[in-house]
Structures are given as C-alpha cells and as structure tokens.
XYZ file of C-alpha atoms in Angstrom:
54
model
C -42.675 -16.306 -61.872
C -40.662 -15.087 -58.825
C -42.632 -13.857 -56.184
C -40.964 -10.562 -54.631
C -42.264 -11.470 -51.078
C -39.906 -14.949 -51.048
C -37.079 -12.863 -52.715
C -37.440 -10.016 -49.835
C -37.669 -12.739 -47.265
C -34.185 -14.360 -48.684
C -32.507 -10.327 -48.643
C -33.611 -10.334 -44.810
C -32.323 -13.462 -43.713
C -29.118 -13.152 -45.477
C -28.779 -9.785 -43.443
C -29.811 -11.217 -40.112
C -26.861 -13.769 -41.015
C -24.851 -11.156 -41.748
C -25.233 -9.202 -38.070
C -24.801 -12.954 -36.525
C -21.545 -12.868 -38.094
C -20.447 -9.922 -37.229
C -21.484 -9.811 -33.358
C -19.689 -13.346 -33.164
C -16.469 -11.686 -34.806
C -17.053 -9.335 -32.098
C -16.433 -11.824 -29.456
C -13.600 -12.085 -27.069
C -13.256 -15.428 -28.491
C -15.206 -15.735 -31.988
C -16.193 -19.386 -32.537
C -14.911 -19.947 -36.104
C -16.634 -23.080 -36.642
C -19.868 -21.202 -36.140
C -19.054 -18.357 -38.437
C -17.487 -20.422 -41.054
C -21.450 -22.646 -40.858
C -23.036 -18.513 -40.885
C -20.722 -17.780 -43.848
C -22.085 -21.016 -45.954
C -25.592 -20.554 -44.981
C -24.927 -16.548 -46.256
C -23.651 -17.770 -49.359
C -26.426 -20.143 -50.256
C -29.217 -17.387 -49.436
C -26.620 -15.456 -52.101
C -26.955 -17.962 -54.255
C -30.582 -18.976 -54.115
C -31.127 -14.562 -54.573
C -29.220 -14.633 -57.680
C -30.462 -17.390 -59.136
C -34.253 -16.524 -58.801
C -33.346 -12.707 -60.017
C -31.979 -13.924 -63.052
C-alpha cells in the first residue's frame, strides 16, 4: 500500500529541486556540475513517484 503522505513528500522535493535548478541556471555563472547532480537527483524522485503510483 502506498502511503499518499511519502508520495506528496517525493512531489515536493522534486519541486524544491526543480527551483534549485532553475535559480542556479539563473546565475551569472551556473555551476553545471551542480545542476547536472540536481538534474539526477530530480530524475530519481521521478522515478521513485512513478514507480510507487503504478
């Protein structure tokens, strides 16, 4: 059974990722190796969404 609490806490971490991403991209000089670790750790919250939704 998937408890909608973990799932809602996933949604909200993968958007505070998502702002930490963006405000880097916003910098004068975005630190790519950050972002690209941000993007991963996006995709795995992604991941770990889909597969406990399905």
């Amino acid at each position: 059974m998937v408890n909608p609490e973990h799932v809602q806490a996933l949604r909200e971490k993968h958007s505070t990722l998502e702002r930490r991403i963006n405000t880097e991209n916003q910098r004068p000089h975005p630190d790519d190796v950050r972002i690209a670790e941000l993007k991963k750790k996006k995709l795995q919250l992604k991941d770990e969404i889909s597969r406990l939704e399905h």
